Coordinates of C-alpha atoms and ligand atoms in Angstrom, one line a residue:
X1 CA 19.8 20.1 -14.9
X2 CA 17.5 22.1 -16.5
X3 CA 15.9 19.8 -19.0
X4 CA 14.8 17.2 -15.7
X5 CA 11.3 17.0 -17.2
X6 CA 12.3 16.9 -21.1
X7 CA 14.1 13.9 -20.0
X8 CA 11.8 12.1 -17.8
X9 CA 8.7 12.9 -20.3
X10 CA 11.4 10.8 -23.1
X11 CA 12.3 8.1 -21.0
X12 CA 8.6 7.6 -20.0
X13 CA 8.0 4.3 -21.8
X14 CA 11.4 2.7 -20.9
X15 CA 11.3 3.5 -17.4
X16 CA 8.1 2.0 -16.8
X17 CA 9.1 -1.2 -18.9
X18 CA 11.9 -1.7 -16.9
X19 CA 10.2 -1.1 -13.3
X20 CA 7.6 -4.0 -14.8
X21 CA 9.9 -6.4 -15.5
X22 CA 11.5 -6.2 -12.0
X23 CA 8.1 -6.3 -10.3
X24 CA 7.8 -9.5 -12.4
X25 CA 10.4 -11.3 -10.4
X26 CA 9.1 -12.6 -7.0
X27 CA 11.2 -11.6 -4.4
X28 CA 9.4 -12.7 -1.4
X29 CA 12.1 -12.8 1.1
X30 CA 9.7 -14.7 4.0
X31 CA 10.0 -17.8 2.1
X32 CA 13.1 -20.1 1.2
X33 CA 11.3 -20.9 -2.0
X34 CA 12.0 -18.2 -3.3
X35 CA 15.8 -17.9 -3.0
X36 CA 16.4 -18.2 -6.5
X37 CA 14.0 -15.4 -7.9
X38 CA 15.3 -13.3 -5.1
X39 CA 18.9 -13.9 -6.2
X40 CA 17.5 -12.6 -10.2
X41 CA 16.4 -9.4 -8.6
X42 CA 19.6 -8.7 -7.3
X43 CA 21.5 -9.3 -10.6
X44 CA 19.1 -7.1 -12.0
X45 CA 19.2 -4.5 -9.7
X46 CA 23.0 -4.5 -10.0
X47 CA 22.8 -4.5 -13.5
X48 CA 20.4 -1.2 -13.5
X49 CA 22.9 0.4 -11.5
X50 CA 25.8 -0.5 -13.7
X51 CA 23.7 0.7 -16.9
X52 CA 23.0 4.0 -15.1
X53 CA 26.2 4.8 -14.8
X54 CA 27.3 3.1 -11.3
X55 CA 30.5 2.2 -10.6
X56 CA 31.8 -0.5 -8.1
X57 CA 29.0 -2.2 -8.2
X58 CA 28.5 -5.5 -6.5
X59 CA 26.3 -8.3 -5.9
X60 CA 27.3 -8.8 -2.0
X61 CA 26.5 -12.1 -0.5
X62 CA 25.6 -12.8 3.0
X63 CA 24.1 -15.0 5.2
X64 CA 21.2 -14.1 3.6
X65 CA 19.7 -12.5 0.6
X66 CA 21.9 -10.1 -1.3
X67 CA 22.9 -6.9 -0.7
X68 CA 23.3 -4.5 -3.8
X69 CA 26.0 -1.4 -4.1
X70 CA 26.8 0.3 -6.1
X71 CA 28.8 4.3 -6.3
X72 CA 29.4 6.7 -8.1
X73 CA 31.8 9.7 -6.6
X74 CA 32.9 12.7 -8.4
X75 CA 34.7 14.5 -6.1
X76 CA 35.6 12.8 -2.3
X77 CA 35.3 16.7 -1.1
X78 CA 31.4 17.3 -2.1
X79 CA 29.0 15.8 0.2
X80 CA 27.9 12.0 -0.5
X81 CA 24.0 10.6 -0.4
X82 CA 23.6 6.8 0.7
X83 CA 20.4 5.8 -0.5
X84 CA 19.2 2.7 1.0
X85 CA 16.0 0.7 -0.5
X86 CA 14.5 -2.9 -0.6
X87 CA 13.8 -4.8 -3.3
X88 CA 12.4 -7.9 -1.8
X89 CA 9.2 -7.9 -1.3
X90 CA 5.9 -9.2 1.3
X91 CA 4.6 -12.6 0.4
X92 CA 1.3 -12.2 -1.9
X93 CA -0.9 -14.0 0.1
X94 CA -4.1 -14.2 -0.1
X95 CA -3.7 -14.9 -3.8
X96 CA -7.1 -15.4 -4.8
X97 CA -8.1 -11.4 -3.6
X98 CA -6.0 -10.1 -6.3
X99 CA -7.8 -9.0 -9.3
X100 CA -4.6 -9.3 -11.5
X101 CA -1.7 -11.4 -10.7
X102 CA 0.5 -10.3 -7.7
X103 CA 3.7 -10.7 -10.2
X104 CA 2.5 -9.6 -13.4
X105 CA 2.4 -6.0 -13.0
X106 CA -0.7 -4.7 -14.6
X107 CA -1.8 -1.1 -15.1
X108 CA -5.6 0.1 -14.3
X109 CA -6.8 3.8 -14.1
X110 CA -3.2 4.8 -14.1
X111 CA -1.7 2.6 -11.0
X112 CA 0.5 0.1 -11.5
X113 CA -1.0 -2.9 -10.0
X114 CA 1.7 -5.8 -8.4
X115 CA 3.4 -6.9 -5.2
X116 CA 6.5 -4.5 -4.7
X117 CA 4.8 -1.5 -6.9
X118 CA 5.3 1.2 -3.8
X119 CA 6.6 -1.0 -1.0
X120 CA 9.5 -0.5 -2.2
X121 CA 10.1 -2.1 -5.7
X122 CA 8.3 1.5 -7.3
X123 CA 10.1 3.4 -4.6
X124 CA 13.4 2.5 -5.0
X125 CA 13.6 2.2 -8.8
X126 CA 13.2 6.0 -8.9
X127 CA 16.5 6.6 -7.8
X128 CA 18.0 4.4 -10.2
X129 CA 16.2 6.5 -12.8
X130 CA 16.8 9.9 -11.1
X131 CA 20.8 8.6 -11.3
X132 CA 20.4 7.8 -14.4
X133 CA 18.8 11.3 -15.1
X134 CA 21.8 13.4 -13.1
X135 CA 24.0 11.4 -15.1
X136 CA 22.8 11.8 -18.3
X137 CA 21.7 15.1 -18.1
X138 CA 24.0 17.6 -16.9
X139 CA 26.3 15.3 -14.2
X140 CA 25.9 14.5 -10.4
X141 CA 25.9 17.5 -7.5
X142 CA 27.1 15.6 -5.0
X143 CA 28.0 11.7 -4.7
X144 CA 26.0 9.3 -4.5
X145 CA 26.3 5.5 -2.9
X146 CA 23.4 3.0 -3.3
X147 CA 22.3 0.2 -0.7
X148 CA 19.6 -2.2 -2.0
X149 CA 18.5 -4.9 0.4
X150 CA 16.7 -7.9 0.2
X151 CA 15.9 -8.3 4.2
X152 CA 13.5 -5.2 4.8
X153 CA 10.5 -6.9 5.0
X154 CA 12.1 -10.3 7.3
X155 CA 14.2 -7.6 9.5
X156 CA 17.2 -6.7 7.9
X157 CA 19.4 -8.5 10.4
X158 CA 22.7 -9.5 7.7
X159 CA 22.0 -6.1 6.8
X160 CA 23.0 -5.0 10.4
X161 CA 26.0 -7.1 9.9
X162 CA 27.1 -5.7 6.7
X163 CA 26.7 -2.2 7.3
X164 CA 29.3 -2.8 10.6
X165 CA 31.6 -4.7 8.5
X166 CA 31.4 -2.1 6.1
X167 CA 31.3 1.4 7.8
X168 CA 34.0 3.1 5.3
X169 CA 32.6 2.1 2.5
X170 CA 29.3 3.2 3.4
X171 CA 30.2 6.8 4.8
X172 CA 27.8 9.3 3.5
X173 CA 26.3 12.5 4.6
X174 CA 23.1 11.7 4.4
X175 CA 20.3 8.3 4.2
X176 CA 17.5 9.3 1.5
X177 CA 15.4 6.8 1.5
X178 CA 12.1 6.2 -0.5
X179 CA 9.9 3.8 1.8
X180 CA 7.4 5.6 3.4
X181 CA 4.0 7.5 2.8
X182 CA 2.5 11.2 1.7
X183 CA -0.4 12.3 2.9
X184 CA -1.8 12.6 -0.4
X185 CA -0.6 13.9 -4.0
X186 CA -2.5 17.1 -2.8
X187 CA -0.6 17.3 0.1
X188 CA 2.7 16.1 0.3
X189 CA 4.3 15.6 3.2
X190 CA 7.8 14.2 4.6
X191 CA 7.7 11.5 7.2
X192 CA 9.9 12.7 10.5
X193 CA 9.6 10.0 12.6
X194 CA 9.2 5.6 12.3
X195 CA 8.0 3.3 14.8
X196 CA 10.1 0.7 16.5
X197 CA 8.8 -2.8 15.9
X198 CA 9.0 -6.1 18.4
X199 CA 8.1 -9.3 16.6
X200 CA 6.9 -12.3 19.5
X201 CA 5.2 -15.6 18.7
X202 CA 3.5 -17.6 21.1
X203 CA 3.1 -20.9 21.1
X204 CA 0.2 -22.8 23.6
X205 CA 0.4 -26.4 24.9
X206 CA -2.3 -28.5 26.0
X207 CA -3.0 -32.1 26.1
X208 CA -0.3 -33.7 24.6
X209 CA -2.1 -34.8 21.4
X210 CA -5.2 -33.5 19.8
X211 CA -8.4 -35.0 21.6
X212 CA -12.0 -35.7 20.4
X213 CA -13.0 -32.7 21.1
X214 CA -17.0 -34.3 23.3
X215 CA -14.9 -36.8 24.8
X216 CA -12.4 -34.8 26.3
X217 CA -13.8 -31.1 25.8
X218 CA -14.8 -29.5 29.5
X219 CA -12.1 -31.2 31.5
X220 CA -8.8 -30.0 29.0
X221 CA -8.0 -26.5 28.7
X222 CA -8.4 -25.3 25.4
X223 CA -5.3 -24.0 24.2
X224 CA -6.9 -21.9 21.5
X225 CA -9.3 -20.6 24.2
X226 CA -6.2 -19.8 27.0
X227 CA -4.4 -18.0 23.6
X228 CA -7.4 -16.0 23.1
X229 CA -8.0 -14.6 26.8
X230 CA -4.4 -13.8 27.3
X231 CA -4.3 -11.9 23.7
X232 CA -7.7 -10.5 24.8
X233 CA -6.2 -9.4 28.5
X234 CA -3.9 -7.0 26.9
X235 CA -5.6 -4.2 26.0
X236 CA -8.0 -2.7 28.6
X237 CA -11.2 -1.2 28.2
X238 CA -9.0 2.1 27.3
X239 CA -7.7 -0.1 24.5
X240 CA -4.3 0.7 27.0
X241 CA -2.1 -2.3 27.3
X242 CA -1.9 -4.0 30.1
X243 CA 1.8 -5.4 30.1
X244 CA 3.0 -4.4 33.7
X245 CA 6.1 -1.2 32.3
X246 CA 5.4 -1.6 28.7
X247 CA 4.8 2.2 28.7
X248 CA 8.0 3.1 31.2
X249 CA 10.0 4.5 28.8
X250 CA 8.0 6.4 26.4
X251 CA 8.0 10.2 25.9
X252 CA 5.0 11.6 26.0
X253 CA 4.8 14.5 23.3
X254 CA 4.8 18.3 24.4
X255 CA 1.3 20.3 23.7
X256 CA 2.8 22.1 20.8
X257 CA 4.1 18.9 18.8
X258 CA 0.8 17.3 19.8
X259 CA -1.2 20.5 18.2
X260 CA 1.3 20.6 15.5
X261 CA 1.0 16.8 14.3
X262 CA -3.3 17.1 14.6
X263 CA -2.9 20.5 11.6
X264 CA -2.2 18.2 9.2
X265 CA -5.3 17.8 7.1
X266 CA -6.9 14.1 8.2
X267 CA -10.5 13.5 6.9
X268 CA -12.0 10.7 9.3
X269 CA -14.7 9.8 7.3
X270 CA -12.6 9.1 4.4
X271 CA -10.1 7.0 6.5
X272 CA -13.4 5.0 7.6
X273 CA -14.9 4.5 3.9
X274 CA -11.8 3.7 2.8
X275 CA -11.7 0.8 5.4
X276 CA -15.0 -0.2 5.3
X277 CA -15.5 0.5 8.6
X278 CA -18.4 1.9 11.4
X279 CA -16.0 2.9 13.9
X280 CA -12.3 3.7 14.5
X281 CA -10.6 2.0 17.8
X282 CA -7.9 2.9 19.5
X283 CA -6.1 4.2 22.8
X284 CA -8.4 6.7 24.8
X285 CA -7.4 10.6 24.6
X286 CA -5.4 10.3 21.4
X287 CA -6.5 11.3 17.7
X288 CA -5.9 8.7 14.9
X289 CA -2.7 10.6 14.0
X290 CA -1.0 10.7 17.2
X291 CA -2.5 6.4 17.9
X292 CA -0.6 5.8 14.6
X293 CA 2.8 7.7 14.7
X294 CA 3.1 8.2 18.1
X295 CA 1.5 5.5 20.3
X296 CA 2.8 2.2 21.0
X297 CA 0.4 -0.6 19.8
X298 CA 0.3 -4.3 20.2
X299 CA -1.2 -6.4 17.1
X300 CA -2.4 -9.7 16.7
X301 CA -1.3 -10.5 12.6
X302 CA -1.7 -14.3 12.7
X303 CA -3.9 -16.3 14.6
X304 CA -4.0 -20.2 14.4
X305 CA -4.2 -23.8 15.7
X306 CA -6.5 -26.5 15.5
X307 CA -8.5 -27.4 12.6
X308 CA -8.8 -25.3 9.9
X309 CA -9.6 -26.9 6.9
X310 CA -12.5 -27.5 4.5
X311 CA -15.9 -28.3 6.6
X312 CA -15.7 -28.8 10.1
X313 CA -13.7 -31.2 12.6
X314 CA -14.4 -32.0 15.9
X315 CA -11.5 -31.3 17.3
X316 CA -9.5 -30.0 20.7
X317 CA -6.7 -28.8 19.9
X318 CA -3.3 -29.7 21.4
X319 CA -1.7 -26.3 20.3
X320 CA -2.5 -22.5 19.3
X321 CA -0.1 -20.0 18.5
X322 CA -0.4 -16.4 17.6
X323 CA 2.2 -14.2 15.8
X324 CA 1.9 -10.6 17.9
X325 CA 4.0 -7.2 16.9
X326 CA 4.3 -4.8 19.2
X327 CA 5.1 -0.8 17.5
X328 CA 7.6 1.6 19.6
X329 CA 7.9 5.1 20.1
X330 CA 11.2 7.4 20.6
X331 CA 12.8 5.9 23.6
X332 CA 10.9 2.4 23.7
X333 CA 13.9 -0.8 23.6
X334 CA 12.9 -3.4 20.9
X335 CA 15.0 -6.2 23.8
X336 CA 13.4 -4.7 26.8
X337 CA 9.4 -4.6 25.7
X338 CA 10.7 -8.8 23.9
X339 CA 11.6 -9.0 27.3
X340 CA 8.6 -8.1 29.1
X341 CA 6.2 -9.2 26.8
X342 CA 7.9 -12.5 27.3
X343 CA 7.8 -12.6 31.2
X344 CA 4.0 -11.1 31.0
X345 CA 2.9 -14.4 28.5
X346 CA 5.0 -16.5 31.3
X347 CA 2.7 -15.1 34.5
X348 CA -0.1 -14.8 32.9
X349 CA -0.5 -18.5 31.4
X350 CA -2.5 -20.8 33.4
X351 CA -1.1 -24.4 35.0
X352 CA -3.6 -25.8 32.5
X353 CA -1.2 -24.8 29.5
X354 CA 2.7 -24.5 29.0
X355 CA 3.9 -21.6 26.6
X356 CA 6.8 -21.2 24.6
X357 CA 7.3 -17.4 23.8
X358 CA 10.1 -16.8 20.8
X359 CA 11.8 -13.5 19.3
X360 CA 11.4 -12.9 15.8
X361 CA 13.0 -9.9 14.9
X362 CA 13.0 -6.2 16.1
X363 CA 14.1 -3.0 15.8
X364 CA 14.8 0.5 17.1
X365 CA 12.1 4.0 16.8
X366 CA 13.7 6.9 15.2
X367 CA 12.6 10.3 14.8
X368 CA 14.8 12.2 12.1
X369 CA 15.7 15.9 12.2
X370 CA 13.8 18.5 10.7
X371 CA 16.4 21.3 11.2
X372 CA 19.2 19.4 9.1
X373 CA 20.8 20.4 5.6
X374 CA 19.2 17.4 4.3
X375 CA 15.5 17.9 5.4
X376 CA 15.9 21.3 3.9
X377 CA 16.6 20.1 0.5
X378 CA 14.1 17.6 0.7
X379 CA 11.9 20.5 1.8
X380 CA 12.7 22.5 -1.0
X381 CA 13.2 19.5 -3.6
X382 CA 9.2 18.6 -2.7
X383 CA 8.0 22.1 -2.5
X384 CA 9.2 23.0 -6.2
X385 CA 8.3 19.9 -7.6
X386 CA 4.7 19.6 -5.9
X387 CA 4.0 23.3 -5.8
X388 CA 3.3 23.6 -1.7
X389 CA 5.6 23.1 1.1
X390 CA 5.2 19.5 2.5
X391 CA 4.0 18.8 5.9
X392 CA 6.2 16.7 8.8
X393 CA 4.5 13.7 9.1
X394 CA 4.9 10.8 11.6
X395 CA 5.1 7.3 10.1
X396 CA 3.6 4.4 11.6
X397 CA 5.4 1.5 9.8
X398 CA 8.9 0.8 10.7
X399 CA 12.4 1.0 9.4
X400 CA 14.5 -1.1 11.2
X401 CA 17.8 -0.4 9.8
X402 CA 17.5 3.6 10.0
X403 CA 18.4 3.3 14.3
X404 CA 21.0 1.3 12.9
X405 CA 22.3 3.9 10.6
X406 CA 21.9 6.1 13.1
X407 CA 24.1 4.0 16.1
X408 CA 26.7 2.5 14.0
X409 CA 27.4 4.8 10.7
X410 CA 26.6 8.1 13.3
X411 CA 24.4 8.5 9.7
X412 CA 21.2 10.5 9.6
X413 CA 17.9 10.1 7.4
X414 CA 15.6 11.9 5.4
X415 CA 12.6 10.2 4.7
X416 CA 11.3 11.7 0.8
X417 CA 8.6 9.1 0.5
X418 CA 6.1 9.0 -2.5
X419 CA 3.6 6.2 -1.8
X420 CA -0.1 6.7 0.0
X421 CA -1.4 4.8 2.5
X422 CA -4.1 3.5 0.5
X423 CA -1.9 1.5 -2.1
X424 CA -2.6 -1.2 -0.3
X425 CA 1.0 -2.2 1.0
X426 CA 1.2 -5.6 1.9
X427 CA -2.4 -6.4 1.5
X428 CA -3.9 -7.9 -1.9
X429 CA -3.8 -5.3 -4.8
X430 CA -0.9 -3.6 -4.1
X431 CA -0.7 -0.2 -6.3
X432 CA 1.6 2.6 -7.3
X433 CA 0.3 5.6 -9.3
X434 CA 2.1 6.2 -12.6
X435 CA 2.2 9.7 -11.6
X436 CA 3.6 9.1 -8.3
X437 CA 6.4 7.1 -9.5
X438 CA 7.4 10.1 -12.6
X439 CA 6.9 12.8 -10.0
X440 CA 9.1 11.2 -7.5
X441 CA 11.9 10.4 -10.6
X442 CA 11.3 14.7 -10.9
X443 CA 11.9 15.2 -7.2
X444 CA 14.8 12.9 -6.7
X445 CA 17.6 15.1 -9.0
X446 CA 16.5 18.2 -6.9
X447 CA 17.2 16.9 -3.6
X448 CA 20.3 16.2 -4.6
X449 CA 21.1 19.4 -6.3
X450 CA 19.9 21.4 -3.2
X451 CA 21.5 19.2 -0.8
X452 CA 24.6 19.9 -2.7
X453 CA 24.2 23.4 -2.6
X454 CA 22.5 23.6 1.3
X455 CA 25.9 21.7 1.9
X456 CA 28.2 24.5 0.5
X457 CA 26.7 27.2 2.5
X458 CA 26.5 25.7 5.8
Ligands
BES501 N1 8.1 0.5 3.8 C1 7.6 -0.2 4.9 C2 7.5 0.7 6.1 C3 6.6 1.9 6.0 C4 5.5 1.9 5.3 C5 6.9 3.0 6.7 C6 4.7 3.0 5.2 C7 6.1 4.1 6.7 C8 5.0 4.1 5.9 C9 8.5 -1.4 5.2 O1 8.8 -2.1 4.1 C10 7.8 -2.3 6.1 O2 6.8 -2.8 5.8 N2 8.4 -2.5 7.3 C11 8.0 -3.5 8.2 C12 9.0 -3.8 9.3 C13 9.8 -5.1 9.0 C14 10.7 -5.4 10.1 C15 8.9 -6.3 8.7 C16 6.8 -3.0 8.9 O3 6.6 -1.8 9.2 O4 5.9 -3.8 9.3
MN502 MN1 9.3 -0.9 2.5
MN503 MN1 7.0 -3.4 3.7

């Protein structure tokens, strides 16, 4: 494999026309509508795989969106690499903030521009082209078995099902996965460590219609106001939350990993300018690093009831609800904090109002090893293709299925991700840097050629 870059630098055009014309589909897997488009991506992505060489590959139906897999194995004694991606996609909205299209992936000042560029549409696509790369170019180190979702972004719960329905087909040594965030092109880094994620909503009851809002307003609790003051009683002045054991189970981190995580470079003014922000918030006695992969949080990421249209409506509501996420740490239960979240909305609820408290989806924290075969290659993949030793990083987002891995395949993951926090994931404007998505199509055949190797030796 010693022609990596001779073959990416002749490939250039085609690679990027292809990863356009799957950002053009609209896989938005929130929304029924768009079962069909999501069901195009998948026989696209299948058919990628089978063009790159793939064999076995298959369109797998579940109760759900598709699952894509696809292998390829050389020999069943060399080690095997599971990669594991998304190619559905967050819904778009607000449309009117994008400056181009969220579906018609357009380039400016070298980023790709679209919904799906780096979360995980860009992401994932490397791999295909890295296989495509091994393949052409020298054959495969190791084997390699592909696992393309369309769940991530709702949960990935039929992908729970399939994977223990399907645990020998799926044995690997390893989950790569390319879903997650450097620190900058500057310096790269490997994510060690994802947050666990609880998904509640809330749902308020008041009068048993919606009232005029002088006749009846002062004698009717205001749903929207009793939503607000419980949402506002969980965090206290510390910005701690205030849900009676929601912090039982968390480990607190040692000195040294605390010291260790606050050396990785972290330029607060940047972080604010980039925001548009005065001032940072967050839990007392923690730096932004350790609030973001290491704290639990609890977010407010829809807020809503009453009226809401054009000009204004005299109106008291009958309902409110609120979609709120709660992120967890190593040792944190998605069920237990659904649990106590759900009891806390329960006793804290005025008899003026009757809530309704449902489960959306959840799943597990993970920290991944750093001492493993696996993290070494990706070490050394990311150190000869960047030119500097990448820094463990701890993620913020979340990952549901790697616990899962984890628990049911006894799998473990290394986290090689090649997006920045500032392409804009899930918000308007999306991006991916051209350069990013080359470099990590460079990286990807290393990886695999060290964790071959690393393999042999151990
Ligand atoms: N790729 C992200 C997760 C991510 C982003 C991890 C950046 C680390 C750095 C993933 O697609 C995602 O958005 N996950 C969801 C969870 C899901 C259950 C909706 C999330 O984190 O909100
Ligand atoms: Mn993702
Ligand atoms: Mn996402």
């Amino acid at each position: 494999m010693q022609n990596i870059k001779a073959y990416v630098e002749q490939n250039k055009q085609r690679f990027l026309d292809e990863l356009f014309e799957l950002l053009r589909f609209q896989s938005v897997s929130a929304d029924p509508a768009y079962k069909p488009e999501v069901l195009k991506t998948a026989a696209y992505v299948a058919q990628k795989l089978r063009d790159a060489g793939a064999d076995k590959v298959e369109v797998c139906e579940t109760a759900g969106n598709p699952i894509v897999y696809g292998e390829k194995i050389i020999d069943p004694a060399k080690p095997t690499v599971l990669v594991y991606g998304h190619y559905d996609v967050q819904p778009p909205d607000p449309l009117e903030l994008w400056k181009t299209p969220p579906f018609e992936p357009t380039i400016r000042d070298g980023k790709i521009y679209a919904r799906g560029a780096c979360d995980d549409k860009g992401q994932f696509y490397m791999h295909v082209k890295a296989f495509e790369l091994m393949m052409q170019n020298g054959g495969l180190p190791c084997n390699i078995k592909f696992m393309i979702e369309g769940e991530e972004e709702v949960g990935s719960n039929n992908l729970g099902i399939f994977v223990k329905a399907n645990k020998e087909r799926l044995k690997a040594d390893v989950v790569l996965i390319s879903d997650t965030s450097m620190l900058s092109m500057e310096n790269p880094s490997l994510e060690t460590g994802l947050r666990g994620l609880s998904y509640m909503e809330v749902e308020v009851t008041g009068p048993n219609r919606d009232l005029h809002s002088g006749v009846y307003g002062g004698a009717v609790a205001n749903p929207a106001t009793i939503l607000a003051k419980m949402i506002a009683s969980m965090h206290d002045e510390n910005n701690h939350i205030t849900i009676p054991g929601f912090y039982d189970d968390v480990i607190d981190l040692t000195d040294d990993e605390r010291k260790a995580l606050n050396s990785a470079p972290y330029n607060e003014e940047e972080y604010k300018k980039d925001l548009d922000v005065a001032e940072l918030w967050g839990e007392k006695g923690y730096s932004t690093l350790e609030r973001t992969g290491t704290r639990p949080t609890l977010e407010v990421n829809g807020i809503w009831g009453g009226y809401t249209g054009e000009g204004a409506k005299t109106v008291l509501p009958s309902k409110a609800y609120a979609k709120i996420s709660m992120r967890l740490v190593p040792n944190q239960g998605w069920v237990k904090i659904s649990e106590i979240f759900t009891k806390h909305i329960e006793k804290i609820a005025p008899a003026s109002v009757k809530v309704k408290v449902t489960t959306h989806h959840g799943g597990e924290p993970v920290v991944t090893p750093t001492d493993s075969v696996a993290y070494r290659a990706a070490q050394k993949a990311v150190a000869e293709s960047f030119g500097k030793q990448p820094i463990p990083t701890r993620g913020g987002g979340s990952i549901p299925i790697v616990a899962l891995f984890e628990a049911e395949l006894g799998i473990k993951t290394v986290l090689m991700g090649f997006g920045l926090d500032s392409d804009a994931l899930h918000s308007p404007n999306e991006k991916y840097d051209i350069y990013n998505y080359y470099k990590g199509i460079e990286t990807i055949p290393l990886f695999h050629k060290y964790f071959a190797e690393l393999s042999q030796k151990s």
